[in-house]
Structure formats: structure tokens, C-alpha cells
Amino acid sequence: EYDKIYNSKKNQVTYNYRDYLKSRPTDYYSQSELVFYDLLFDNEKEALNLFEKLEHNDIDLRQYMDREDYMDCTYLLAEEYEKKKEFVKAYCLFGIIAECELKKPYFRHFMVEVIEKLKSIGCTKLHRELSPDRHIQYLETVAGYDISDKLNAALFKKIAEIHIKSGNFDKARYYLEIGAAMDPSLVGIRRLNEKMAAG
């Protein structure tokens, strides 16, 4: 839908719309629109550079965009950070989308994909950038949004795995029990319990 709308706009105003946005560096509405525009029109590197510059100056895009555009823009940003293997950034941005969705539905059925991103990044990729303690904090933050039982179960299972590696079996059992209660079909519970029994 955005391709149709913005390609149509682009054909009408190809003369200087992006240049117009760039010419207004102190207008944060224009700069926020420029981030979104560049993401839509294959200028991802420029979009990320500008987004990070705005962030560095404590400029929050949500203050200068309508809610729907902000959520779409945030999803595209999260995807780009995931491609760059900046998983903490991607995870946080996907988490923001989930938090916004809980307050007022917009993504609706598309949230399934956001949930899968949070599960995949949180359970298989965040450890590359974070210490075990920080990893647990990030997982607990998203679990606290209470987005879905299946997501929370997967995140709690991952927290249990981190505690097992640290030898904190009591905490591991606590999180495994919560995860199993939320999702009885959660796989790997028996293996982790056997690992603790053997350890």
C-alpha cells in the first residue's frame, strides 16, 4: 500500500521533495519524514544515519509523526538494524512496536511477524551483544509487555537457559515452570530439566 502511495507521490514531485526535506535540518517534522522517505525509497544507509543523529540529539520520531507512520517507520528501521546484525537495536525497536500495538491496535494480524522477530532475536541473537545479566534484562522487559503467552514462554525458557549456564538452577526451574504453564507445547523443557539434574 505504501509503495502505491509513495511511488505515486514520487512520480508527481520527483523534482525536489527529498531535497526539500533535507533543506530543513532544524524542522524535526521534515527530518522525521526524511527518515521514513529514505527507508521507503532504498536510501537505507542515509535513513539510519539521520535516525541516529536525531536520537543522539534526543529527538524522538514519535513526537513528529502520526502514530501509524511512526509504527511503520519503526518497523522498517528495526528490519534494517537486523540486517546489519545490530540485534539489540532491532530488538528494542520491535519491542516499541509491540508496546504501541498493545495500547491501540494497528498492526493487528501483522503482529504475528513482530512477535516472531522478538522471539528469534531475543532467543538466538541477543547473546552476541550482551552479557548474561543484560540479556535477561532485555528479555524480561519485552516479557513484561505481556504480548502473547507463547512469546513470553519462549523468552522465559531462554532466561532459564541463561541461568542454567550460570549454575543458578533454582532460578532456572522458576522460569521453566512459568514458561511451561504459559505454553504447554513448549519444547525442550525435559532436556533442560535433565541437564539440571545431571549438573
XYZ file of C-alpha atoms in Angstrom:
199
model
C 0.000 0.000 0.000
C 2.822 2.399 0.835
C 4.590 1.517 -2.405
C 1.481 2.556 -4.320
C 1.008 5.788 -2.404
C 4.593 6.955 -2.267
C 5.559 5.845 -5.756
C 2.622 7.892 -6.973
C 3.826 10.868 -4.931
C 7.370 10.382 -6.122
C 6.272 10.486 -9.756
C 4.440 13.733 -9.104
C 7.144 15.526 -7.144
C 10.390 13.958 -8.270
C 11.812 17.414 -8.839
C 12.876 18.058 -5.245
C 10.789 16.516 -2.467
C 13.755 14.808 -0.808
C 15.912 17.881 -1.350
C 13.164 19.967 0.219
C 13.172 17.757 3.319
C 16.958 17.847 3.515
C 16.949 21.629 3.257
C 15.104 21.883 6.587
C 17.574 20.404 9.122
C 16.079 22.219 12.102
C 12.494 21.217 11.268
C 12.137 17.882 13.027
C 8.854 17.129 11.292
C 10.687 17.294 7.964
C 13.662 15.326 9.291
C 11.388 12.604 10.644
C 9.613 12.439 7.299
C 13.014 12.226 5.599
C 13.949 9.164 7.661
C 10.723 7.468 6.576
C 11.049 8.639 2.981
C 14.588 7.298 2.670
C 13.570 3.946 4.116
C 10.792 3.675 1.549
C 12.969 4.647 -1.389
C 16.045 2.500 -0.880
C 18.206 5.065 0.897
C 18.539 2.898 3.991
C 22.049 3.998 4.913
C 21.068 7.679 4.851
C 17.905 6.895 6.836
C 19.851 5.131 9.596
C 22.477 7.873 9.736
C 19.823 10.547 10.127
C 17.840 8.486 12.639
C 20.949 8.025 14.780
C 21.779 11.713 14.537
C 18.271 12.611 15.706
C 18.480 10.061 18.507
C 21.829 11.478 19.606
C 20.124 14.853 19.947
C 17.253 13.315 21.955
C 14.771 13.759 19.103
C 12.035 11.122 19.314
C 10.349 10.436 15.962
C 7.026 9.695 17.619
C 6.744 13.360 18.596
C 6.857 14.435 14.952
C 4.961 11.677 13.103
C 1.428 10.386 13.305
C 1.116 7.104 15.153
C 0.651 4.832 12.132
C 3.564 6.308 10.182
C 5.719 6.108 13.286
C 4.973 2.407 13.739
C 5.602 1.634 10.073
C 8.817 3.641 10.107
C 9.976 1.907 13.293
C 9.353 -1.500 11.731
C 11.472 -0.595 8.705
C 14.233 0.724 10.974
C 14.156 -2.477 13.021
C 14.476 -4.567 9.861
C 17.500 -2.574 8.734
C 19.234 -2.952 12.082
C 18.534 -6.676 11.998
C 20.131 -6.873 8.542
C 23.162 -5.040 9.913
C 23.312 -7.563 12.772
C 22.747 -4.825 15.340
C 20.393 -7.058 17.243
C 19.945 -5.032 20.425
C 18.779 -2.037 18.410
C 16.465 -4.189 16.291
C 15.019 -5.947 19.344
C 14.308 -2.669 21.131
C 12.568 -1.206 18.079
C 10.409 -4.291 17.568
C 9.592 -4.053 21.272
C 8.461 -0.443 20.844
C 6.080 -1.555 18.091
C 4.632 -4.229 20.357
C 4.196 -1.726 23.177
C 2.399 0.697 20.836
C 0.184 -2.080 19.494
C -0.918 -3.074 22.967
C -2.051 0.475 23.682
C -4.053 0.704 20.465
C -4.168 -1.994 17.746
C -2.850 -1.026 14.315
C -0.650 -3.876 13.028
C -3.287 -6.427 14.099
C -2.640 -9.731 12.247
C 0.777 -8.437 11.171
C 1.817 -8.535 14.826
C 2.475 -12.249 14.323
C 5.575 -11.280 12.378
C 6.681 -8.773 15.027
C 6.285 -11.459 17.705
C 8.368 -13.904 15.650
C 11.085 -11.259 15.282
C 11.150 -10.668 19.043
C 11.291 -14.401 19.693
C 14.014 -15.070 17.132
C 16.240 -12.140 18.057
C 15.683 -12.445 21.801
C 16.314 -16.185 21.978
C 19.044 -16.717 19.380
C 20.878 -13.457 18.695
C 20.931 -11.016 21.616
C 23.616 -13.016 23.443
C 26.100 -11.895 20.775
C 25.963 -8.330 22.076
C 25.007 -8.627 25.741
C 26.302 -10.075 28.976
C 24.052 -12.770 30.526
C 22.640 -10.330 33.095
C 21.866 -7.683 30.481
C 20.404 -10.336 28.179
C 17.977 -11.352 30.930
C 17.007 -7.712 31.487
C 16.145 -7.233 27.819
C 14.130 -10.459 27.706
C 12.233 -9.559 30.866
C 11.419 -6.096 29.511
C 9.597 -7.497 26.479
C 8.014 -10.288 28.546
C 6.644 -7.545 30.774
C 4.644 -6.155 27.856
C 2.576 -9.386 28.015
C 2.221 -9.508 24.233
C 1.444 -13.217 23.970
C 1.759 -16.297 26.155
C 3.746 -18.182 23.523
C 6.286 -15.355 23.181
C 6.618 -14.998 26.934
C 7.050 -18.760 27.315
C 9.900 -18.746 24.799
C 11.551 -15.765 26.493
C 11.232 -17.345 29.952
C 12.706 -20.587 28.628
C 15.654 -18.607 27.283
C 16.084 -16.892 30.669
C 16.105 -20.352 32.260
C 18.831 -21.490 29.843
C 20.967 -18.485 30.782
C 20.540 -19.286 34.482
C 21.467 -22.930 33.866
C 24.722 -21.861 32.224
C 25.455 -19.744 35.299
C 24.589 -22.605 37.657
C 21.517 -20.822 39.078
C 19.267 -23.882 38.970
C 16.627 -22.565 41.359
C 16.007 -19.516 39.171
C 16.111 -21.688 36.062
C 13.406 -24.002 37.457
C 11.282 -20.997 38.410
C 11.327 -19.588 34.859
C 10.844 -23.006 33.261
C 7.731 -23.600 35.357
C 6.283 -20.228 34.308
C 7.113 -20.875 30.646
C 5.604 -24.370 30.684
C 2.419 -23.054 32.311
C 2.052 -20.374 29.644
C 2.697 -22.745 26.743
C 2.247 -26.467 27.473
C 3.574 -27.246 23.973
C 6.895 -25.503 24.689
C 9.659 -27.832 23.516
C 12.927 -28.509 25.287
C 11.669 -28.408 28.890
C 12.547 -32.049 29.598
C 16.041 -31.645 28.153
C 16.735 -28.618 30.354
C 15.422 -30.397 33.470
C 17.648 -33.386 32.683
C 20.599 -31.046 32.239
C 19.991 -29.550 35.686
C 19.584 -32.998 37.251
C 22.887 -34.085 35.754
C 24.608 -30.803 36.742
